[in-house]
Short mmCIF file of C-alpha atoms in Angstrom, two decimals:
data_model
loop_
_atom_site.label_atom_id
_atom_site.label_comp_id
_atom_site.label_asym_id
_atom_site.label_seq_id
_atom_site.Cartn_x
_atom_site.Cartn_y
_atom_site.Cartn_z
CA UNK A 1 105.86 60.48 -19.61
CA UNK A 2 102.37 59.85 -20.98
CA UNK A 3 100.07 62.78 -20.41
CA UNK A 4 96.42 62.35 -19.54
CA UNK A 5 94.02 63.38 -22.32
CA UNK A 6 92.79 66.94 -22.08
CA UNK A 7 89.28 67.30 -20.64
CA UNK A 8 86.53 68.19 -23.11
CA UNK A 9 85.85 71.92 -23.47
CA UNK A 10 83.09 73.38 -21.30
CA UNK A 11 80.76 73.85 -24.29
CA UNK A 12 81.04 70.16 -25.20
CA UNK A 13 80.31 69.08 -21.61
CA UNK A 14 77.31 71.41 -21.54
CA UNK A 15 75.94 69.99 -24.78
CA UNK A 16 76.53 66.43 -23.58
CA UNK A 17 74.55 67.11 -20.42
CA UNK A 18 71.70 68.65 -22.42
CA UNK A 19 71.66 65.81 -24.93
CA UNK A 20 71.75 63.12 -22.24
CA UNK A 21 69.08 64.75 -20.08
CA UNK A 22 66.68 64.89 -23.04
CA UNK A 23 67.74 61.89 -25.12
CA UNK A 24 67.80 59.21 -22.42
CA UNK A 25 64.13 59.62 -21.43
CA UNK A 26 63.22 60.15 -25.11
CA UNK A 27 65.01 56.89 -25.92
CA UNK A 28 62.77 54.99 -23.53
CA UNK A 29 59.63 56.63 -24.86
CA UNK A 30 60.58 56.13 -28.51
CA UNK A 31 61.58 52.49 -28.01
CA UNK A 32 58.20 51.83 -26.40
CA UNK A 33 56.37 52.95 -29.57
CA UNK A 34 57.67 50.23 -31.95
CA UNK A 35 57.47 47.75 -29.09
CA UNK A 36 53.68 48.02 -29.45
CA UNK A 37 53.96 46.47 -32.91
CA UNK A 38 56.70 44.08 -31.80
CA UNK A 39 54.50 42.73 -28.99
CA UNK A 40 51.65 42.30 -31.46
CA UNK A 41 54.03 40.56 -33.89
CA UNK A 42 55.40 38.21 -31.23
CA UNK A 43 51.94 37.24 -29.92
CA UNK A 44 50.21 37.00 -33.31
CA UNK A 45 53.22 35.25 -34.88
CA UNK A 46 52.56 32.16 -32.78
CA UNK A 47 49.00 31.99 -34.10
CA UNK A 48 50.43 31.15 -37.53
CA UNK A 49 52.23 32.56 -40.57
CA UNK A 50 49.02 33.78 -42.33
CA UNK A 51 48.06 35.75 -39.21
CA UNK A 52 51.53 37.29 -38.99
CA UNK A 53 51.46 38.10 -42.70
CA UNK A 54 48.06 39.77 -42.23
CA UNK A 55 49.38 41.76 -39.28
CA UNK A 56 52.35 42.87 -41.40
CA UNK A 57 50.10 44.43 -44.02
CA UNK A 58 47.67 45.97 -41.52
CA UNK A 59 50.46 47.33 -39.33
CA UNK A 60 52.12 48.96 -42.33
CA UNK A 61 48.83 50.63 -43.29
CA UNK A 62 48.13 51.80 -39.74
CA UNK A 63 51.64 53.09 -39.24
CA UNK A 64 51.30 55.01 -42.48
CA UNK A 65 47.91 56.42 -41.49
CA UNK A 66 49.35 57.75 -38.25
CA UNK A 67 52.92 58.56 -39.20
CA UNK A 68 52.01 60.88 -42.06
CA UNK A 69 50.76 63.17 -39.31
CA UNK A 70 53.96 62.97 -37.27
CA UNK A 71 54.34 66.69 -38.02
CA UNK A 72 51.92 67.13 -35.11
CA UNK A 73 54.87 66.22 -32.87
CA UNK A 74 57.78 67.58 -34.90
CA UNK A 75 56.41 70.98 -35.88
CA UNK A 76 54.96 71.51 -32.41
CA UNK A 77 58.27 70.66 -30.74
CA UNK A 78 60.17 73.21 -32.85
CA UNK A 79 57.56 75.97 -32.44
CA UNK A 80 57.15 75.46 -28.69
CA UNK A 81 60.93 75.24 -28.12
CA UNK A 82 61.52 78.56 -29.93
CA UNK A 83 58.98 80.28 -27.69
CA UNK A 84 60.54 78.67 -24.63
CA UNK A 85 63.91 80.06 -25.73
CA UNK A 86 62.28 83.47 -26.10
CA UNK A 87 60.81 83.18 -22.59
CA UNK A 88 57.09 83.09 -23.56
CA UNK A 89 55.66 79.95 -21.91
CA UNK A 90 51.99 80.90 -22.26
CA UNK A 91 52.36 81.34 -26.01
CA UNK A 92 54.32 78.09 -26.20
CA UNK A 93 51.53 76.05 -24.59
CA UNK A 94 48.85 77.83 -26.64
CA UNK A 95 50.72 76.74 -29.76
CA UNK A 96 50.61 73.19 -28.47
CA UNK A 97 46.87 73.28 -27.79
CA UNK A 98 46.25 74.27 -31.41
CA UNK A 99 48.17 71.17 -32.45
CA UNK A 100 46.09 68.94 -30.16
CA UNK A 101 42.81 70.21 -31.58
CA UNK A 102 44.15 69.68 -35.09
CA UNK A 103 45.08 66.11 -34.09
CA UNK A 104 41.51 65.34 -32.98
CA UNK A 105 40.03 66.63 -36.24
CA UNK A 106 42.51 64.70 -38.37
CA UNK A 107 41.97 61.49 -36.38
CA UNK A 108 38.22 61.57 -36.98
CA UNK A 109 38.81 62.09 -40.71
CA UNK A 110 41.20 59.14 -40.91
CA UNK A 111 38.68 56.78 -39.26
CA UNK A 112 35.99 57.89 -41.71
CA UNK A 113 38.26 56.95 -44.63
CA UNK A 114 39.82 53.75 -43.24
CA UNK A 115 36.75 51.79 -42.09
CA UNK A 116 34.94 51.52 -45.45
CA UNK A 117 38.11 51.16 -47.55
CA UNK A 118 39.91 48.51 -45.45
CA UNK A 119 39.38 45.58 -47.92
CA UNK A 120 40.58 47.69 -50.85
CA UNK A 121 43.64 48.94 -48.97
CA UNK A 122 44.64 45.39 -48.00
CA UNK A 123 44.21 44.24 -51.59
CA UNK A 124 46.36 47.11 -52.89
CA UNK A 125 49.15 45.95 -50.59
CA UNK A 126 49.07 42.55 -52.27
CA UNK A 127 48.08 40.45 -49.27
CA UNK A 128 47.49 36.79 -50.12
CA UNK A 129 44.04 35.21 -49.91
CA UNK A 130 45.01 33.50 -46.64
CA UNK A 131 46.40 36.67 -45.01
CA UNK A 132 43.82 39.22 -46.23
CA UNK A 133 40.96 38.38 -43.78
CA UNK A 134 43.29 38.78 -40.80
CA UNK A 135 44.67 42.05 -42.18
CA UNK A 136 41.17 43.50 -42.67
CA UNK A 137 40.06 42.53 -39.15
CA UNK A 138 43.13 44.05 -37.51
CA UNK A 139 43.00 47.22 -39.63
CA UNK A 140 39.34 48.02 -38.97
CA UNK A 141 39.54 47.56 -35.21
CA UNK A 142 42.88 49.33 -34.74
CA UNK A 143 41.80 52.33 -36.80
CA UNK A 144 39.46 53.28 -33.93
CA UNK A 145 42.54 54.20 -31.89
CA UNK A 146 43.93 56.62 -34.49
CA UNK A 147 42.52 59.84 -32.92
CA UNK A 148 44.12 58.87 -29.61
CA UNK A 149 47.41 58.16 -31.36
CA UNK A 150 47.39 61.58 -33.04
CA UNK A 151 46.62 63.32 -29.75
CA UNK A 152 49.61 61.50 -28.25
CA UNK A 153 51.80 62.86 -31.06
CA UNK A 154 50.69 66.46 -30.58
CA UNK A 155 50.89 66.38 -26.78
CA UNK A 156 54.32 64.77 -26.95
CA UNK A 157 55.46 67.65 -29.13
CA UNK A 158 54.28 70.15 -26.53
CA UNK A 159 56.22 68.47 -23.73
CA UNK A 160 59.36 68.01 -25.81
CA UNK A 161 59.29 71.69 -26.73
CA UNK A 162 59.06 72.48 -23.05
CA UNK A 163 62.26 70.41 -22.62
CA UNK A 164 60.33 67.63 -20.84
CA UNK A 165 61.02 64.14 -22.17
CA UNK A 166 60.48 62.38 -18.85
CA UNK A 167 56.69 62.57 -18.84
CA UNK A 168 56.43 60.94 -22.31
CA UNK A 169 58.71 58.19 -20.99
CA UNK A 170 56.43 57.45 -18.04
CA UNK A 171 53.32 57.45 -20.24
CA UNK A 172 55.00 55.21 -22.82
CA UNK A 173 56.06 52.68 -20.18
CA UNK A 174 52.53 52.52 -18.82
CA UNK A 175 51.08 52.18 -22.32
CA UNK A 176 53.51 49.43 -23.30
CA UNK A 177 52.79 47.43 -20.14
CA UNK A 178 49.04 47.77 -20.67
CA UNK A 179 49.35 46.81 -24.33
CA UNK A 180 51.31 43.64 -23.57
CA UNK A 181 48.95 42.51 -20.82
CA UNK A 182 45.82 43.27 -22.84
CA UNK A 183 47.13 41.56 -25.96
CA UNK A 184 48.08 38.38 -24.15
CA UNK A 185 44.80 38.29 -22.25
CA UNK A 186 42.54 39.01 -25.21
CA UNK A 187 44.36 36.92 -27.82
CA UNK A 188 44.88 33.76 -25.75
CA UNK A 189 42.89 34.22 -22.55
CA UNK A 190 39.69 35.39 -24.24
CA UNK A 191 40.40 33.47 -27.43
CA UNK A 192 39.81 36.47 -29.71
CA UNK A 193 42.81 35.81 -31.93
CA UNK A 194 44.12 38.68 -34.01
CA UNK A 195 41.04 40.78 -33.14
CA UNK A 196 42.06 40.62 -29.47
CA UNK A 197 45.47 41.99 -30.33
CA UNK A 198 43.87 44.94 -32.12
CA UNK A 199 41.46 45.71 -29.27
CA UNK A 200 44.24 45.54 -26.69
CA UNK A 201 46.29 48.08 -28.63
CA UNK A 202 43.33 50.47 -29.03
CA UNK A 203 42.58 50.44 -25.29
CA UNK A 204 46.23 51.12 -24.45
CA UNK A 205 46.40 54.01 -26.94
CA UNK A 206 43.28 55.72 -25.58
CA UNK A 207 44.66 55.44 -22.04
CA UNK A 208 47.90 57.11 -23.13
CA UNK A 209 46.03 59.98 -24.79
CA UNK A 210 44.02 60.62 -21.63
CA UNK A 211 47.20 60.72 -19.54
CA UNK A 212 48.81 63.25 -21.89
CA UNK A 213 45.75 65.49 -21.94
CA UNK A 214 45.70 65.65 -18.14
CA UNK A 215 49.34 66.82 -18.08
CA UNK A 216 48.95 69.40 -20.87
CA UNK A 217 45.68 70.83 -19.48
CA UNK A 218 47.30 71.30 -16.06
CA UNK A 219 50.21 73.13 -17.67
CA UNK A 220 47.88 75.36 -19.68
CA UNK A 221 45.92 76.36 -16.58
CA UNK A 222 49.12 77.02 -14.64
CA UNK A 223 50.46 79.44 -17.26
CA UNK A 224 47.13 80.99 -18.22
CA UNK A 225 46.94 79.50 -21.73
CA UNK A 226 43.51 79.05 -23.29
CA UNK A 227 42.17 75.53 -23.83
CA UNK A 228 39.50 76.49 -26.35
CA UNK A 229 39.91 75.63 -30.03
CA UNK A 230 41.10 78.62 -32.07
CA UNK A 231 40.35 78.37 -35.79
CA UNK A 232 43.18 80.69 -36.79
CA UNK A 233 45.67 78.84 -34.60
CA UNK A 234 44.57 75.44 -35.93
CA UNK A 235 44.95 76.67 -39.51
CA UNK A 236 48.40 78.07 -38.70
CA UNK A 237 49.46 74.73 -37.21
CA UNK A 238 48.21 72.95 -40.32
CA UNK A 239 50.10 75.30 -42.65
CA UNK A 240 53.32 74.90 -40.65
CA UNK A 241 52.99 71.14 -40.90
CA UNK A 242 52.47 70.94 -44.68
CA UNK A 243 56.19 70.68 -45.62
CA UNK A 244 56.76 68.05 -42.94
CA UNK A 245 53.65 66.25 -44.18
CA UNK A 246 55.19 66.09 -47.65
CA UNK A 247 58.45 64.86 -46.15
CA UNK A 248 56.68 62.19 -44.10
CA UNK A 249 54.44 61.09 -46.98
CA UNK A 250 57.55 60.54 -49.07
CA UNK A 251 59.16 58.50 -46.28
CA UNK A 252 55.99 56.48 -45.76
CA UNK A 253 55.85 55.87 -49.51
CA UNK A 254 59.32 54.34 -49.25
CA UNK A 255 58.17 51.97 -46.49
CA UNK A 256 54.90 51.16 -48.27
CA UNK A 257 56.75 50.31 -51.48
CA UNK A 258 59.12 48.09 -49.51
CA UNK A 259 56.23 46.24 -47.83
CA UNK A 260 54.32 45.90 -51.11
CA UNK A 261 57.40 44.42 -52.82
CA UNK A 262 57.94 42.02 -49.90
CA UNK A 263 54.27 40.95 -50.03
CA UNK A 264 54.61 40.06 -53.70
CA UNK A 265 57.67 37.94 -52.94
CA UNK A 266 55.46 35.54 -50.90
CA UNK A 267 54.06 34.89 -47.42
CA UNK A 268 57.43 33.76 -46.08
CA UNK A 269 59.14 36.93 -47.31
CA UNK A 270 56.45 39.31 -46.03
CA UNK A 271 56.43 37.58 -42.64
CA UNK A 272 60.23 37.92 -42.43
CA UNK A 273 59.99 41.52 -43.65
CA UNK A 274 57.53 42.34 -40.88
CA UNK A 275 59.94 41.07 -38.24
CA UNK A 276 62.88 42.96 -39.76
CA UNK A 277 60.82 46.12 -40.17
CA UNK A 278 59.79 45.95 -36.52
CA UNK A 279 63.45 45.69 -35.48
CA UNK A 280 64.50 48.39 -37.97
CA UNK A 281 61.83 50.69 -36.52
CA UNK A 282 63.08 49.92 -33.02
CA UNK A 283 66.62 50.94 -33.97
CA UNK A 284 65.33 53.98 -35.87
CA UNK A 285 63.32 55.23 -32.91
CA UNK A 286 66.24 54.60 -30.58
CA UNK A 287 68.57 56.65 -32.79
CA UNK A 288 65.83 59.26 -33.08
CA UNK A 289 66.17 59.91 -29.34
CA UNK A 290 69.19 62.08 -30.11
CA UNK A 291 67.18 63.75 -32.88
CA UNK A 292 64.39 64.53 -30.40
CA UNK A 293 66.96 66.18 -28.14
CA UNK A 294 68.15 68.05 -31.23
CA UNK A 295 64.69 69.37 -32.01
CA UNK A 296 64.23 70.73 -28.50
CA UNK A 297 67.79 72.06 -28.05
CA UNK A 298 68.17 73.61 -31.50
CA UNK A 299 64.76 75.27 -31.31
CA UNK A 300 65.56 76.72 -27.90
CA UNK A 301 68.97 78.04 -28.98
CA UNK A 302 67.55 79.66 -32.10
CA UNK A 303 64.65 81.14 -30.13
CA UNK A 304 67.20 82.67 -27.75
CA UNK A 305 69.21 84.12 -30.72
CA UNK A 306 72.19 81.83 -29.98
CA UNK A 307 73.38 80.69 -33.42
CA UNK A 308 76.79 79.60 -32.11
CA UNK A 309 75.22 77.33 -29.51
CA UNK A 310 72.99 75.80 -32.21
CA UNK A 311 76.00 75.00 -34.42
CA UNK A 312 77.98 73.46 -31.57
CA UNK A 313 75.02 71.37 -30.45
CA UNK A 314 74.51 70.11 -34.02
CA UNK A 315 78.14 69.07 -34.35
CA UNK A 316 78.12 67.21 -31.06
CA UNK A 317 74.84 65.40 -31.80
CA UNK A 318 76.21 64.11 -35.10
CA UNK A 319 79.09 62.53 -33.19
CA UNK A 320 76.61 60.91 -30.84
CA UNK A 321 74.60 59.61 -33.79
CA UNK A 322 77.58 57.89 -35.41
CA UNK A 323 78.68 56.16 -32.21
CA UNK A 324 75.12 55.08 -31.39
CA UNK A 325 74.66 53.65 -34.88
CA UNK A 326 77.79 51.53 -34.54
CA UNK A 327 76.63 50.20 -31.17
CA UNK A 328 73.13 49.34 -32.39
CA UNK A 329 74.49 47.62 -35.48
CA UNK A 330 76.74 45.44 -33.34
CA UNK A 331 73.85 44.57 -31.04
CA UNK A 332 71.74 43.37 -33.97
CA UNK A 333 74.50 41.02 -35.11
CA UNK A 334 75.36 39.67 -31.66
CA UNK A 335 71.81 39.28 -30.35
CA UNK A 336 70.13 37.81 -33.45
CA UNK A 337 70.23 34.18 -32.15
CA UNK A 338 68.29 35.35 -29.10
CA UNK A 339 65.50 37.46 -30.58
CA UNK A 340 64.76 35.77 -33.93
CA UNK A 341 63.12 32.66 -32.32
CA UNK A 342 60.89 34.96 -30.25
CA UNK A 343 59.07 36.13 -33.38
CA UNK A 344 58.67 32.92 -35.33
CA UNK A 345 59.42 29.19 -35.13
CA UNK A 346 59.07 28.82 -38.91
CA UNK A 347 62.52 27.81 -40.17
CA UNK A 348 61.89 29.17 -43.66
CA UNK A 349 61.05 32.61 -42.24
CA UNK A 350 64.17 32.55 -40.05
CA UNK A 351 66.44 31.60 -42.97
CA UNK A 352 64.96 34.40 -45.09
CA UNK A 353 65.28 37.19 -42.55
CA UNK A 354 68.84 36.63 -41.23
CA UNK A 355 70.80 37.79 -44.34
CA UNK A 356 68.59 40.88 -44.68
CA UNK A 357 69.02 41.57 -40.96
CA UNK A 358 72.79 41.79 -41.45
CA UNK A 359 72.25 44.50 -44.07
CA UNK A 360 70.25 46.46 -41.51
CA UNK A 361 73.09 46.14 -39.02
CA UNK A 362 75.67 47.46 -41.50
CA UNK A 363 73.55 50.53 -42.29
CA UNK A 364 73.00 51.63 -38.69
CA UNK A 365 75.90 54.18 -38.55
CA UNK A 366 74.42 55.87 -41.64
CA UNK A 367 71.02 55.86 -39.94
CA UNK A 368 72.55 57.50 -36.87
CA UNK A 369 73.69 60.49 -38.92
CA UNK A 370 70.40 60.68 -40.85
CA UNK A 371 68.14 60.82 -37.81
CA UNK A 372 70.30 63.36 -35.99
CA UNK A 373 70.48 65.77 -38.94
CA UNK A 374 66.77 65.27 -39.57
CA UNK A 375 66.09 66.34 -35.98
CA UNK A 376 68.42 69.34 -36.21
CA UNK A 377 66.67 70.69 -39.32
CA UNK A 378 63.24 70.03 -37.80
CA UNK A 379 64.25 71.92 -34.67
CA UNK A 380 65.29 74.80 -36.91
CA UNK A 381 61.90 74.74 -38.65
CA UNK A 382 63.56 73.94 -41.99
CA UNK A 383 60.63 71.83 -43.16
CA UNK A 384 60.62 73.02 -46.75
CA UNK A 385 64.11 71.67 -47.41
CA UNK A 386 63.29 68.40 -45.63
CA UNK A 387 60.32 67.96 -47.97
CA UNK A 388 62.38 68.43 -51.14
CA UNK A 389 65.20 66.22 -49.84
CA UNK A 390 62.83 63.35 -49.11
CA UNK A 391 61.19 63.65 -52.53
CA UNK A 392 64.62 63.24 -54.11
CA UNK A 393 65.24 60.18 -51.94
CA UNK A 394 61.93 58.63 -52.97
CA UNK A 395 62.74 59.22 -56.64
CA UNK A 396 66.00 57.28 -56.24
CA UNK A 397 64.58 54.44 -54.10
CA UNK A 398 61.32 53.60 -55.89
CA UNK A 399 62.69 52.28 -59.21
CA UNK A 400 65.44 50.30 -57.46
CA UNK A 401 63.01 48.61 -55.06
CA UNK A 402 60.45 47.84 -57.77
CA UNK A 403 63.14 46.06 -59.78
CA UNK A 404 63.87 43.60 -56.95
CA UNK A 405 61.20 41.02 -57.98
CA UNK A 406 62.48 41.26 -61.56
CA UNK A 407 66.23 40.98 -61.03
CA UNK A 408 66.02 38.59 -58.05
CA UNK A 409 67.87 38.70 -54.76
CA UNK A 410 64.73 38.38 -52.66
CA UNK A 411 64.33 40.10 -49.32
CA UNK A 412 68.07 40.76 -48.93
CA UNK A 413 68.14 42.75 -52.17
CA UNK A 414 65.14 44.75 -50.98
CA UNK A 415 66.97 45.73 -47.79
CA UNK A 416 70.05 46.73 -49.79
CA UNK A 417 67.69 49.13 -51.57
CA UNK A 418 66.65 50.43 -48.14
CA UNK A 419 70.33 50.99 -47.29
CA UNK A 420 70.69 53.00 -50.50
CA UNK A 421 67.71 55.10 -49.46
CA UNK A 422 69.35 55.95 -46.13
CA UNK A 423 72.60 56.89 -47.86
CA UNK A 424 70.82 59.34 -50.17
CA UNK A 425 69.08 60.90 -47.16
CA UNK A 426 72.40 61.30 -45.36
CA UNK A 427 73.98 63.13 -48.31
CA UNK A 428 71.09 65.57 -48.79
CA UNK A 429 70.85 66.40 -45.08
CA UNK A 430 74.62 66.81 -44.70
CA UNK A 431 74.76 69.28 -47.61
CA UNK A 432 72.04 71.43 -46.02
CA UNK A 433 73.60 71.38 -42.57
CA UNK A 434 77.01 72.30 -43.95
CA UNK A 435 75.53 75.30 -45.84
CA UNK A 436 74.31 76.99 -42.62
CA UNK A 437 71.11 78.18 -44.33
CA UNK A 438 69.03 76.39 -41.67
CA UNK A 439 70.14 78.87 -38.97
CA UNK A 440 67.35 81.41 -38.53
CA UNK A 441 67.04 82.95 -35.06
CA UNK A 442 64.03 84.43 -33.23
CA UNK A 443 60.81 83.29 -31.52
CA UNK A 444 59.34 82.41 -34.94
CA UNK A 445 61.07 81.36 -38.12
#
C-alpha cells in the first residue's frame, strides 16, 4: 500500500505563509520597477536602433546613479524590522524618516553632478556618434526624477520593515500604468520622441514618491514619531549604509563594465544587450521578491531574539529561490518567440540577442540562490561581509569581461562572463551563511 507523503512540519508551513504573504506583493512591486525601463525600451525601440542604443547607455547610467543608493531601502528594511521584532514601532518609523531625509539630500546632489556632466558620461560609456545625442537628451531629463526615485527607495524600506509589501505593490502598479500611458502619449501623441519618454518617466516617479510620503507621514503621526529632520539620525543612517553602498557600487561596476563592453562591440550588440539586460533585471527583481521577504522576516526574528526561527527561515527561502530560478529560466526559453519581436524588428539585433538570452536562462537557478542569500544577510545587517564579497566578485569578473572584445565570442561570451559573476557571488554568500556568523540578535546589530 502506497502511503501519502507526510505533511510538512509546522515550522515549514509557518515560514511558507510568511514568505508568500510578503514575497507575492513584493514580486509585483519589484517586477514593476524594471518594467519602467522595458516600456521605455519597447516604445523607443520602434523609433530606431540609434534611439534604442542611446536609451541603453542613458538607462545604464541612470540605473547606476539610483541603484548605488539602494541601501536606502535595504538598510532601512533591516533596521526597521529589528525594531518591529523588539516591539518598538515609534522608533522603527523614526529610523525610516531619517532615511527619507537622507534620500532627499542625496537626490539633490546627484542632479547637481549629472546635468553638467551628461555629455562626458555618455562618451565614457562609448556611445556611437549616432546614439550619443539621444543618450544625452534622455539622461538630462530623467535625472530630474532622481530625488523622487530615492525617496521611493527609502519609503519602501520603511514599509517592508513594517512587514507591509502590499502598499508598495499598489503604488508600483499605479506608477507603471502612468509611465506607460505618459510615454506613449508624449513620444508618439505629442511627437517628442525620446525626450517624451524621459518626461513621462519623471512624472510617474514624482507621483509615486508623493504617494509613499502620504502613507509614511500618516504612520508617523499615528505612532507619535517625529517628522523633522534629525542630523544625528541622518548621519547614523548614512554610516549604516556605507558597507551596502560599497557592495552596490561593486555590483553596479559589474553592470557598467558589461554595458561598456557591449557598446564597444557595436550598435547592434548594445541594442541587443539593452533588451537582454532589461529582461535579466526583470528576472532578478522577481527572484529578489523572496529576498525582500527574507530581509523583513530575518530582521524581525533577530530583533525578537529568535535565532532558530531565523535559521529555519533562511533554509526554506533558499529552497524557494532554487525552484523559482528553474521556473524563470524555463519561461525565458519558452516565451522568447513572443517577447523578442516586441522590443525590436531589426533581424540583426534579434539574431544577436537569442544565444545570449539562453545563457541568461541557464543561470537563473544560480541567481535564485544568490538573491535569497543576499536578502538574508541584508536582513541580518551583515553589510560589511556583503561589501567584501562583492569586491571579490568584481575582481574576478572585470578582467574576464574586458577580454571579450579581444578573444571574440561577442555578446554571448559577455553573458557567459555574467554567469561566472553570479556563480562567484553564490559561493561567497553560501560560505557566510553556512558559518552562522551573520546571526546577531537584538533590536540593533
